[in-house]
XYZ file of C-alpha atoms in Angstrom:
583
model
C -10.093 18.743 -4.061
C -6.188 19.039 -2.999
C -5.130 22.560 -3.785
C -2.392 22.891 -2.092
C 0.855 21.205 -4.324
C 3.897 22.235 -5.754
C 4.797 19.254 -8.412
C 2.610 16.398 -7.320
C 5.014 13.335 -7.934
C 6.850 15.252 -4.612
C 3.966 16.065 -2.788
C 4.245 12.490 -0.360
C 7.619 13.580 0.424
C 7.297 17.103 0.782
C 4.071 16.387 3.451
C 6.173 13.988 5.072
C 9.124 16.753 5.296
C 6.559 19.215 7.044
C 5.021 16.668 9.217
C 8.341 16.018 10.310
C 9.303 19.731 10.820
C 6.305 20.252 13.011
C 6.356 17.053 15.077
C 10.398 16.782 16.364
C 8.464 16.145 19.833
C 7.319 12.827 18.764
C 9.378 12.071 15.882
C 12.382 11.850 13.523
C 13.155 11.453 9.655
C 14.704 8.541 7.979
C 14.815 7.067 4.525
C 11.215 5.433 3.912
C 9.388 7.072 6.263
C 9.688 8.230 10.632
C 10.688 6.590 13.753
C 10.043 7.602 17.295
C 12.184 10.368 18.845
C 12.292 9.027 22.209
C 13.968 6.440 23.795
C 13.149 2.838 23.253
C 13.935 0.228 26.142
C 16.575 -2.469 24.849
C 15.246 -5.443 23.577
C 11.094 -4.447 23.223
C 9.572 -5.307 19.870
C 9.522 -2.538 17.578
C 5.861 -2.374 16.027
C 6.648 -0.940 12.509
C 3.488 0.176 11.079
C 2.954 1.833 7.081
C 1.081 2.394 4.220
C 0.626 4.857 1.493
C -0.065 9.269 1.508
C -3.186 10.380 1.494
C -4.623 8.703 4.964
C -3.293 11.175 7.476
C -3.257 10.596 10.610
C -2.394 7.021 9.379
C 0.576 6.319 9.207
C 3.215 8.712 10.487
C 0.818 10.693 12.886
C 0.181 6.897 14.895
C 3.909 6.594 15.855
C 5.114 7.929 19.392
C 4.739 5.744 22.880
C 2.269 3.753 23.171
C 1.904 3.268 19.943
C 4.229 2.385 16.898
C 7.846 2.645 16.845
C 8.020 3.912 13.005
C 6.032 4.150 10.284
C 7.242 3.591 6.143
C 5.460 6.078 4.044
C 4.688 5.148 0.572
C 3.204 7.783 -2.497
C 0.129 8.994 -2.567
C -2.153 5.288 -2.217
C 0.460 3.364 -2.942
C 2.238 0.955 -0.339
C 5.697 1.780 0.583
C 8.651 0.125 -1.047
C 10.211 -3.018 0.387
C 13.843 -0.615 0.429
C 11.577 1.792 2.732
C 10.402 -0.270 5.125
C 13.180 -2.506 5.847
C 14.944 0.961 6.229
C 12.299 2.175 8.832
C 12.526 -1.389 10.315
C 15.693 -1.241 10.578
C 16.301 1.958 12.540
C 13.157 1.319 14.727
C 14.390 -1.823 15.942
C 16.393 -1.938 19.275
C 16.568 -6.333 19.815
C 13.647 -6.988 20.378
C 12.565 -7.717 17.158
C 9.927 -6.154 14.323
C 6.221 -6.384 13.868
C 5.440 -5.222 10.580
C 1.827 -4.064 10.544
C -0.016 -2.648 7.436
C -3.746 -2.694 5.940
C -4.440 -5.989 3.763
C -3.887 -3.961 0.300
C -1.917 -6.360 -2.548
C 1.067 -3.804 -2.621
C 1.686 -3.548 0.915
C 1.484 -7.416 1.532
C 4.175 -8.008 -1.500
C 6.518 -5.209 -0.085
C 6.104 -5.773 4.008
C 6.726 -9.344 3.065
C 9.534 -8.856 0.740
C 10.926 -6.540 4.047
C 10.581 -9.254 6.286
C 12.531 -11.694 4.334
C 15.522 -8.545 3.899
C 15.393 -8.217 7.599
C 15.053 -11.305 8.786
C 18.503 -11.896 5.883
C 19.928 -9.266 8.412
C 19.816 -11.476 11.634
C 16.119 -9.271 12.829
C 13.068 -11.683 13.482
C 10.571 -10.415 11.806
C 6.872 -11.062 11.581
C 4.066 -9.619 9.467
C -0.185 -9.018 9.787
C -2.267 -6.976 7.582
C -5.219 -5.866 9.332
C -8.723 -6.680 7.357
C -11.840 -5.393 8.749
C -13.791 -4.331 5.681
C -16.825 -6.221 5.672
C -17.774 -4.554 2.492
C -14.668 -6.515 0.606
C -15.777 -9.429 1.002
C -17.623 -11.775 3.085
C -17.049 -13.830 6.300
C -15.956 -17.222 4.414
C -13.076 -15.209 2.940
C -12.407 -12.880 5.407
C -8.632 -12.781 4.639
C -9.342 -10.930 1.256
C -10.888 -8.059 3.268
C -9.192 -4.634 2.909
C -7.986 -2.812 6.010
C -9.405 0.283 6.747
C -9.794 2.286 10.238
C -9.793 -0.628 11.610
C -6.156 -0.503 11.499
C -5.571 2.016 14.904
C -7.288 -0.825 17.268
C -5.358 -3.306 15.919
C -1.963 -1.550 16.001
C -2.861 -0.047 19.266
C -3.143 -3.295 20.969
C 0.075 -5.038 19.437
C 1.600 -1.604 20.628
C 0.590 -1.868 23.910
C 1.221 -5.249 24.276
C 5.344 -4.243 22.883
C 5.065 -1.717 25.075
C 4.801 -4.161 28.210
C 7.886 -5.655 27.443
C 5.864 -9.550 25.891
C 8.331 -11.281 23.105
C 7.602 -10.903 19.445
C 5.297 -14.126 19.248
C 3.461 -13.135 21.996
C 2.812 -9.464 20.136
C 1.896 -10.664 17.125
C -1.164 -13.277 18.329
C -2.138 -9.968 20.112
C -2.538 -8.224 17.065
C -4.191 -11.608 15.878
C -6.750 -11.334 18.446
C -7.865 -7.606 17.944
C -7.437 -8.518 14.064
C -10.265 -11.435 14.479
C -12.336 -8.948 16.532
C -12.355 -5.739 14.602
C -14.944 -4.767 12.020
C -15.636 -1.818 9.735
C -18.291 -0.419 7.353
C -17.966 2.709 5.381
C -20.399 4.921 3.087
C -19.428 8.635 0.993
C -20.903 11.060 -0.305
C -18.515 11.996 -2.800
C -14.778 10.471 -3.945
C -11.415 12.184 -4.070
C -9.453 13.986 -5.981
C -5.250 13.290 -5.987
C -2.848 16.332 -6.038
C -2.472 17.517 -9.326
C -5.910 15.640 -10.825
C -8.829 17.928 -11.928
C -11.309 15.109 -11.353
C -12.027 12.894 -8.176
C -11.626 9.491 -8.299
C -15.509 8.248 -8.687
C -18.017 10.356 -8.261
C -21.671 9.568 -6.273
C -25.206 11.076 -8.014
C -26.669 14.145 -6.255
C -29.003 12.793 -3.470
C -27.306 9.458 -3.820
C -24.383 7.640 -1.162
C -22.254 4.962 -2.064
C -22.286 2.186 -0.088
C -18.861 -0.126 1.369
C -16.451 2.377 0.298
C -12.683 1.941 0.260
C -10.055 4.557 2.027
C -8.295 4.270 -1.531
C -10.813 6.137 -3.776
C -12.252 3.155 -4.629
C -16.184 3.553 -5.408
C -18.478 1.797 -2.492
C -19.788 -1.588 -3.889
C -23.231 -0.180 -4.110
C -25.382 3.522 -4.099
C -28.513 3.918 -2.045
C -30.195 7.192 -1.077
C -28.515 9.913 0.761
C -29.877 9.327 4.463
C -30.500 11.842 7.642
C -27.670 11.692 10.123
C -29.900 9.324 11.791
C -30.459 6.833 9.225
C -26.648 6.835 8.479
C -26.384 5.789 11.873
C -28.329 3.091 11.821
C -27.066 1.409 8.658
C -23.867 1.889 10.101
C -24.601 -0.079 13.198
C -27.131 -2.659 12.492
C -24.666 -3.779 9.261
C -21.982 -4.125 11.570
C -24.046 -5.914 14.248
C -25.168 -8.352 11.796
C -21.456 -9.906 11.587
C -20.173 -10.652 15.245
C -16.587 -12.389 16.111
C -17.120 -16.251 16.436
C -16.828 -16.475 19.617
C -19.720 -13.822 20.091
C -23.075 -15.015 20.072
C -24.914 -11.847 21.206
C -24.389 -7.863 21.364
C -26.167 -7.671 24.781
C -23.464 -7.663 27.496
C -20.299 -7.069 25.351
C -17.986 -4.488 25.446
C -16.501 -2.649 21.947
C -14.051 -0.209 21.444
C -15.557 1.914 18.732
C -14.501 4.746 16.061
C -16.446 6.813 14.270
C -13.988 7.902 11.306
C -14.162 10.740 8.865
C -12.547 10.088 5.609
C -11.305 13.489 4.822
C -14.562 16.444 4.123
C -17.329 15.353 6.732
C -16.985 17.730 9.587
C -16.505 17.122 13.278
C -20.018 18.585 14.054
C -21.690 15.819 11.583
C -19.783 13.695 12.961
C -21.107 14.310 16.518
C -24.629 14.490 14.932
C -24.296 10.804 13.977
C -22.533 9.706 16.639
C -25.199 10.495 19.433
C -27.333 8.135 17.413
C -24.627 5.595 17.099
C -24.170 5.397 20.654
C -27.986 5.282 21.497
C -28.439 1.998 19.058
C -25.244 0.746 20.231
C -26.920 1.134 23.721
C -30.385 -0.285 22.790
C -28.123 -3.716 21.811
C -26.836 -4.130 25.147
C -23.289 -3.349 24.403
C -20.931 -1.048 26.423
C -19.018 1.428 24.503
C -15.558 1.714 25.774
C -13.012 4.744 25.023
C -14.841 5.754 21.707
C -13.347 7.819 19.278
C -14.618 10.538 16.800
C -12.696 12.009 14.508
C -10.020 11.747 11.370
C -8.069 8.261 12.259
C -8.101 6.918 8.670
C -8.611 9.817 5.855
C -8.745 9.343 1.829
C -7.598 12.862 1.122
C -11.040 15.287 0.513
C -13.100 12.418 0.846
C -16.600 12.653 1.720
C -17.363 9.657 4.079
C -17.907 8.009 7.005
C -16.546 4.715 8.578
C -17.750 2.760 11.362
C -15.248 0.543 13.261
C -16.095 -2.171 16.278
C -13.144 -4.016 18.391
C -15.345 -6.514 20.456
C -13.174 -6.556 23.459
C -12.664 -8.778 26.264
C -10.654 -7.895 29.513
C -7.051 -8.494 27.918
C -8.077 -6.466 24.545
C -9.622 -3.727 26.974
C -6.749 -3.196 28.550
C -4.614 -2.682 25.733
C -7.035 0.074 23.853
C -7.385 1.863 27.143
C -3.727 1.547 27.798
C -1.904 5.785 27.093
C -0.241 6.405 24.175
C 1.382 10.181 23.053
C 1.915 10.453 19.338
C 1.043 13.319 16.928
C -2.026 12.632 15.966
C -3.533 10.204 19.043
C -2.812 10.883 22.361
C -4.324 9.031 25.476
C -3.860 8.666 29.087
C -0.447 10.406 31.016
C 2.513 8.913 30.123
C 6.231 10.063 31.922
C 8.279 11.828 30.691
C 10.018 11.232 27.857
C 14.337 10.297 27.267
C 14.791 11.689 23.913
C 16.651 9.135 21.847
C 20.464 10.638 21.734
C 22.010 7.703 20.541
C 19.590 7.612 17.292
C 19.817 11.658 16.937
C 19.199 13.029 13.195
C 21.637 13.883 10.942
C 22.263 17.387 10.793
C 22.356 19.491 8.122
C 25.791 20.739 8.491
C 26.581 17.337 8.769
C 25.221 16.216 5.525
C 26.856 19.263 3.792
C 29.993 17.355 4.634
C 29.706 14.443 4.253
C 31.584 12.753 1.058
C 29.413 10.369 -0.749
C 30.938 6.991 -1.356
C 31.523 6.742 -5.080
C 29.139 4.474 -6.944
C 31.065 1.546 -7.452
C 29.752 -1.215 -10.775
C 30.567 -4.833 -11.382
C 32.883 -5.851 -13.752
C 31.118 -6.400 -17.390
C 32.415 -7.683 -20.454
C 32.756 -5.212 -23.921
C 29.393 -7.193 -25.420
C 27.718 -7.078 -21.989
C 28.206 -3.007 -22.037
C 27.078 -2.817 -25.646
C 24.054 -4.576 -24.617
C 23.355 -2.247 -21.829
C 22.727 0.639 -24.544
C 19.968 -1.515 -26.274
C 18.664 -2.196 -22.925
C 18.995 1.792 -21.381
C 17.351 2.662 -25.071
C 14.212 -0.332 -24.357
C 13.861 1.346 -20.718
C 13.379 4.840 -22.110
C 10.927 3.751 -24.835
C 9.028 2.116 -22.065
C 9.258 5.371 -19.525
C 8.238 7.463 -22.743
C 4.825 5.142 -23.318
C 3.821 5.124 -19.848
C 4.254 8.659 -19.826
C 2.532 9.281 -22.804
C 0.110 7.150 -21.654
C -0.409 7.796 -17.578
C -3.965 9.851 -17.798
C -5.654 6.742 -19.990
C -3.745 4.122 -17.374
C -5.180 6.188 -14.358
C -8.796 6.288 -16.334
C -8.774 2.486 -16.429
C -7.735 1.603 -13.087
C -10.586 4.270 -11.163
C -13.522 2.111 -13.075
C -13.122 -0.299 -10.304
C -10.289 0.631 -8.792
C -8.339 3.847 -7.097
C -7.083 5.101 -10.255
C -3.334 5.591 -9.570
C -1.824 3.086 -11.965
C -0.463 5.784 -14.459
C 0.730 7.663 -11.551
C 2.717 4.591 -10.351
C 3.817 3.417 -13.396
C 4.937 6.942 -14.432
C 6.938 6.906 -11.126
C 8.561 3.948 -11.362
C 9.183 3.782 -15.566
C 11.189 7.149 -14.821
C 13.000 6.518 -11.921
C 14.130 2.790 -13.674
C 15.359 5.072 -17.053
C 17.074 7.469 -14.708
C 19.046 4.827 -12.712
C 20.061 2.901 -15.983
C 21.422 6.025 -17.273
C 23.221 6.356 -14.580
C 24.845 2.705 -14.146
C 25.485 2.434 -17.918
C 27.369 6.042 -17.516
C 29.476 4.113 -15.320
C 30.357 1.088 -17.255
C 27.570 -1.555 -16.666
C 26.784 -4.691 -17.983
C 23.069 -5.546 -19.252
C 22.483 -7.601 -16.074
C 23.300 -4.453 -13.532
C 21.693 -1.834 -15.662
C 18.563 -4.118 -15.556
C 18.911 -4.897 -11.740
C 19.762 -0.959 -10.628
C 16.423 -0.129 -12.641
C 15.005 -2.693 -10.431
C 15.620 -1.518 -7.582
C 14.502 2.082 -8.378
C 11.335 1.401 -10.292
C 10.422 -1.014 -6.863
C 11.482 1.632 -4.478
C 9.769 4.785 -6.285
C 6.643 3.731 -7.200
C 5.901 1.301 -4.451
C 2.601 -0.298 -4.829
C 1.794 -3.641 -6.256
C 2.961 -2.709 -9.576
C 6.021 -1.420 -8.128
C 6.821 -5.009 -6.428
C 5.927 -6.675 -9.976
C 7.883 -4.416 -12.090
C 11.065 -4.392 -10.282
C 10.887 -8.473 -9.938
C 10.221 -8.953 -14.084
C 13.365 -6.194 -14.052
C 15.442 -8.287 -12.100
C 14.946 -11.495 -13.788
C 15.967 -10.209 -16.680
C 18.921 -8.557 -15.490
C 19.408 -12.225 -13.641
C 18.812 -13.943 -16.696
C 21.469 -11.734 -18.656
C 23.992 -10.892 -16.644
C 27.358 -8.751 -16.975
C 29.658 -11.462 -18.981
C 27.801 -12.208 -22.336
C 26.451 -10.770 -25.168
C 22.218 -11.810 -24.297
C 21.486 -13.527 -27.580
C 17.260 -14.519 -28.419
C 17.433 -17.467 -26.411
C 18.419 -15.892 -23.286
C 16.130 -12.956 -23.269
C 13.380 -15.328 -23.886
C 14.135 -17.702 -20.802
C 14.924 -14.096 -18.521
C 11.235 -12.844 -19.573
C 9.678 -17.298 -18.858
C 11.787 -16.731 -15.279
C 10.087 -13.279 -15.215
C 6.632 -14.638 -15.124
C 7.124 -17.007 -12.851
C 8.525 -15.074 -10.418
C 5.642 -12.518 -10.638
C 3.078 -15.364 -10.788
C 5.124 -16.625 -6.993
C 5.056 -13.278 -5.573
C 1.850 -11.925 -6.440
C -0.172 -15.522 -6.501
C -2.314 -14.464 -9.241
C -2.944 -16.599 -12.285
C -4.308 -16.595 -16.201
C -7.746 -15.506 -16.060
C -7.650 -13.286 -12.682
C -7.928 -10.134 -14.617
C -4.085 -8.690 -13.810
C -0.534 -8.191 -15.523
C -0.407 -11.766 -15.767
C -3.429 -12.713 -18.327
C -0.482 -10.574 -20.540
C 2.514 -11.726 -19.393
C 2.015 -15.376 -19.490
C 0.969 -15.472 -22.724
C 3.902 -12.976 -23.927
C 6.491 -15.096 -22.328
C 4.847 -18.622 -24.193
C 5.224 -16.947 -27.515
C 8.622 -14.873 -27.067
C 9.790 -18.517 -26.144
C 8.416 -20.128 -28.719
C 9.571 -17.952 -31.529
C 13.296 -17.936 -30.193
C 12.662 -21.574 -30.465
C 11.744 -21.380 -33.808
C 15.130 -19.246 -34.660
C 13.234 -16.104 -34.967
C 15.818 -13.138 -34.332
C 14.673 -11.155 -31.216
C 13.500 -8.859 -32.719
C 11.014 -10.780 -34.650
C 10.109 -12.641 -32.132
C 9.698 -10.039 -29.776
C 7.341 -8.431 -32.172
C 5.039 -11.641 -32.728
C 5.101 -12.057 -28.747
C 3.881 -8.218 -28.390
C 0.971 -8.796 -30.977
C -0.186 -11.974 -28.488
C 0.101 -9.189 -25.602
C -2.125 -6.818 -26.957
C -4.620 -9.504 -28.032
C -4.302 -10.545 -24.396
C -4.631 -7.457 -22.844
C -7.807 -6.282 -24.876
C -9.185 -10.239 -23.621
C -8.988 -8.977 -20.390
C -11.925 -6.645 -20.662
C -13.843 -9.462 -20.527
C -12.654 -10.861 -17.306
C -14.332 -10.854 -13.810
C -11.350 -9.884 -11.314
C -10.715 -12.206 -8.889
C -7.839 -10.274 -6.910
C -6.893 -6.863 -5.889
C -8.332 -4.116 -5.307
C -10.932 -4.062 -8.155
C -12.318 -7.784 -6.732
C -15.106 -6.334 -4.733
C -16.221 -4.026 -7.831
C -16.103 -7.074 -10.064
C -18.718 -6.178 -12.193
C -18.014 -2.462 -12.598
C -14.960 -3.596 -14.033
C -16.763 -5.801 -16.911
C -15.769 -4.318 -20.543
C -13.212 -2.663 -19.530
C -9.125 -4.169 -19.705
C -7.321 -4.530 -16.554
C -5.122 -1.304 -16.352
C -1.748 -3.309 -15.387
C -2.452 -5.932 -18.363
C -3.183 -3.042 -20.841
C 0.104 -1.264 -19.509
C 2.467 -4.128 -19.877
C 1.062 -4.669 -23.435
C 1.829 -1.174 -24.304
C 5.493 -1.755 -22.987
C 6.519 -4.726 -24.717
C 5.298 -2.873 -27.850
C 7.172 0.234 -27.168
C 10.024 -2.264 -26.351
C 10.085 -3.863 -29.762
C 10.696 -0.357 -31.401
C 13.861 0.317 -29.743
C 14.719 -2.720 -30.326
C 14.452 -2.776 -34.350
C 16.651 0.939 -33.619
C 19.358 -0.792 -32.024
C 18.987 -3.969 -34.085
C-alpha cells in the first residue's frame, strides 16, 4: 500500500514538486505539469505527452531529448485538465507545432481534445492520438476502444524521434500512427492497489489465483486463472500476444519487435529477469528478433502487483526510431551531446514570485437580480460539494466493482474546488452566469478526469444559459440544464442506456422541462425532475456498460448503478434542498 502521504488530495502535486526538485537536469515546473529544461531547436514539433499520478515513470519521468517535450500531470488516475495541458502545450511549443499524446482513457481523450481546440484557438496546430494496445479491452474489430497501457513509451518514443529529426507535424503524427497500429500489450496481477490515503486496494485477486487482462488504473483483469511459475507466466504472456499480429504481418518467423517487459508497481526486478529469460527464449523459438528490449518499471499502477507484456512489430523506419538515444529521467538511451539549457524559458524564481503583484481579479458587470441569484446558486454548489463529500467512500465503492474506484475522489475534488471558486466570484460581485462558469472552470481543472470534463461543461451551460443580466426564472434554468445534456451527450458521445451520467441526466432534463412547462415553480419542478433521477440512477444497475472504463468488466458491473449516474442523482437532490432554503 502507499504509506508515504501527507493529505492525499495534495499528494499528485506534492510528487510532482519532488520529482521536479530532483530532476532540474532534465526538467522544469509549470502549471499542469513539466517541460524540458534544455533547449529546443525553433520550429520542431513539440510532442506533449500526459496522463494521470500513480504511473511513474509515465508521464513526467519520459520527457527530456529524445523523447517528449512536456508532460501534463493529472491526480492520482485521473487525466489532466484541459487548463493543464494546453498550459504544458503551450510552454513546450517553440513553432513547430504540438502533438498531444496520451493513453486511450475517456478523460484524457475529452480533455487533450478540448486542449487542442484551446490551442489550436491560439494560432498552434495541434493534433491528437491516444495510444491503445490493450488487447484485453477489447478485441481486434474495435480496436479503437482499447485502453493504452505500456504500450504508450514505443509509441511516444517513435513520434519523439521522428520530432526530433526535424519532420513537420503531419508527418509526426502518422509516425505515431504507425507504431500505434503495431504495438500490442497483455497484462496479468497478482494483487490490485491501494490509493494514498485508502486502507483497501482497489480489487483484490484470491490467494493462489492471478487476474487476467489487467488495467494500469486498478481496474480488476477481465478474468482469474491460477497463479503460474515464472515460466508459465511467460508463456501466456507471449503466445496471447502472438496470437494477434499487425495486418500487415502474416507470420512471427523473420520479424523484428521492440519489446518491454513492464512491472506495474510490487513485482521485483529479479522476477522480472526470471520471466524474461523465458520470454525471450519463446520469442526466439517464433522466429522473431528481439530488438533493444526493456525490463523494468515503464508504466506503474502505484503498489501494483503485475506484469505487462508489450510488442512494437517493427520494420526498418520504426527500428530506427526506438533505437534512436533519448536522456530523460527515467529512460535514457544511446549518447546524446551536450545539452543548451533553455535560458530563454528559465523558471520563475522564488524571490521573484515573492514579488510579484497579482493582477486583481477582475468580474463582469451583473445586474442587482443576477447577484441575488448568484447566492441561491453559491448555496446549490455547496449543498452539492457537501453530498459528494458526505458521500465520496460509497461513490469510490461503486466505481472499483468494475472500474478504478476514484469517482468519489474526483468528484470530491472537483465539487470543492467549484464551491470554493463561487465563493470567491460572488465575494466579488458576480452574476449567476460567472459564478456558474468560474465553478466551471475549477471543478474541470481540479478534478480532471472524465467526470471533471462533464461536470465543468453541465456548469457552464448553465452559467451560459443564465447569464449576468436577468433574474433566471423556471423556464430558463430548465432550457440551461436541456443545453446541459446535450452538450455532455456531444462531448462524451455516450447515450441513454450506456450505463453513465447520462441514463440520469437525460431523463432529469425531459422532466425539469416538462414541469416548467407545466408552470410548476422551480422548485417544484426541480423536485419532481430529481425523483425521475433517482429512479434513473437505481435503473442503471441493470445496465450492461457499453463505454468507459468499466466496458471490458461489463458483467462485473451487473446489479450494481453506474457510480457517475448514482452521483448526479444525489446532486440534483441535494440541489433541490437549497433551493426550497433560498426559495
Amino acid at each position: 500500500m502507499t504509506r508515504l502521504f501527507n493529505d492525499p488530495a495534495a499528494f499528485a502535486d506534492e510528487a510532482l514538486e519532488g520529482f521536479t526538485a530532483a530532476h532540474r537536469r532534465w526538467v522544469r515546473p509549470v502549471t499542469g505539469g513539466v517541460v524540458r529544461a534544455t533547449a529546443t531547436p525553433a520550429g520542431q514539433v513539440a510532442v506533449v505527452i500526459g496522463g494521470g499520478s500513480g504511473h511513474y515513470p509515465a508521464f513526467s519521468g519520459l520527457v527530456g531529448r529524445g523523447l517528449a517535450h512536456g508532460a501534463a500531470v493529472g491526480n492520482v488516475f485521473a487525466s489532466p485538465s484541459a487548463r493543464q495541458i494546453h498550459s504544458v502545450a503551450t510552454a513546450a511549443h517553440v513553432g513547430g507545432g504540438v502533438l498531444l499524446m496520451y493513453g486511450n482513457y475517456a478523460g484524457d481523450v475529452l480533455h487533450f481534445g478540448q486542449a487542442a481546440e484551446r490551442l489550436a484557438a491560439d494560432g498552434i496546430e495541434a493534433r491528437t492520438f491516444a495510444v491503445a494496445d490493450d488487447i484485453s479491452s477489447a478485441g481486434p474489430e474495435e480496436s479503437a476502444k482499447r485502453r493504452g497501457i505500456a504500450g504508450d513509451l514505443p509509441v511516444f518514443k517513435a513520434a519523439a524521434a521522428a520530432a526530433e529529426q526535424g519532420l513537420p507535424l503531419e508527418e509526426v503524427l502518422r509516425v505515431a500512427e504507425r507504431a500505434g497500429a503495431r504495438t500490442r500489450s497483455f497484462g496479468i496481477a497478482f494483487s490490485g492497489c491501494t490509493l494514498p490515503g485508502a486502507d483497501h486496494p482497489l480489487f483484490t485477486v484470491p490467494a493462489a489465483r492471478m487476474a487476467v487482462g489487467l488495467g494500469i488504473h486498478g481496474e480488476p483483469g477481465i478474468g482469474e486463472e491460477a497463479l503460474p511459475t515464472a515460466d508459465e507466466a511467460a508463456r501466456l504472456l507471449v503466445e496471447t500476444l502472438l496470437k494477434e499480429l499487425p495486418e500487415d504481418v502474416a507470420d512471427p518467423a523473420g520479424q523484428r519487435a521492440a519489446v518491454i517487459l513492464n512491472g506495474l508497481g510490487s513485482v521485483k526486478y529479479e522476477e522480472l529477469f526470471v520471466v524474461y529469460r523465458r520470454v525471450a527464449a519463446l520469442l526466439g523459438d517464433a522466429g522473431v528478433e528481439i530488438v533493444d528490449p526493456e525490463v523494468g518499471e515503464l508504466v506503474t499502477s502505484f503498489d501494483m502487483a503485475g506484469i505487462s507484456l508489450t510488442l512494437t512489430w517493427l520494420d526498418d523506419r520504426l527500428e530506427e526510431l526506438w533505437r534512436a538515444p533519448a536522456d530523460t529521467p527515467a529512460y535514457r538511451k544511446g549518447a546524446l551531446d551536450a545539452a543548451e539549457p533553455d535560458l530563454d524559458r528559465a523558471p520563475v524564481t522564488a524571490a521573484a514570485q515573492d514579488t510579484a503583484v497579482p493582477a486583481a481579479p477582475v468580474v463582469p458587470a451583473a445586474s442587482d437580480a443576477s447577484r441575488r441569484a448568484a447566492g441561491t446558486v453559491l448555496a446549490a454548489l455547496d449543498a452539492v460539494a457537501r453530498v459528494v463529500d458526505a458521500h465520496a467512500d460509497e461513490l469510490g465503492r461503486i466505481d472499483a466493482v468494475a472500474g478504478d474506484g476514484d469517482h468519489g475522489i474526483g468528484m470530491r475534488r472537483g465539487s470543492t474546488a467549484a464551491h470554493r471558486a463561487a465563493a470567491d466570484a460572488h465575494g466579488l460581485g458576480a452574476g449567476a452566469g460567472t459564478v456558474l462558469t468560474r465553478a466551471a472552470d475549477a471543478w474541470a481543472d481540479k478534478a480532471g478526469g472524465t467526470s471533471g470534463a462533464l461536470w465543468g461543461t453541465i456548469l457552464r451551460s448553465l452559467g451560459t444559459a443564465l447569464g449576468d443580466r436577468e433574474a433566471p426564472d423556471a423556464a430558463r434554468v430548465a432550457e440551461g440544464v436541456t443545453e446541459a445534456s446535450a452538450a455532455v451527450r456531444q462531448l462524451g458521445g455516450a447515450e441513454v442506456g450506456d450505463k453513465t451520467m447520462v441514463d440520469v441526466l437525460v431523463p432529469f432534463a425531459d422532466a425539469l422541462a416538462a414541469a416548467t412547462g407545466e408552470g410548476l415553480p422551480l422548485a417544484d419542478a426541480w423536485d419532481r425532475a430529481a425523483t425521475t433521477a433517482t429512479a434513473a440512477a437505481a435503473g442503471t444497475a441493470d445496465l450492461l456498460p457499453r463505454r468507459g472504463r468499466a466496458r471490458p468488466h461489463a458483467e462485473k458491473s451487473l446489479g450494481t448503478p453506474d457510480a457517475g449516474a448514482h452521483s448526479l442523482a444525489l446532486i440534483t437532490r441535494a440541489v433541490h434542498g437549497a433551493l426550497l432554503d433560498h426559495h
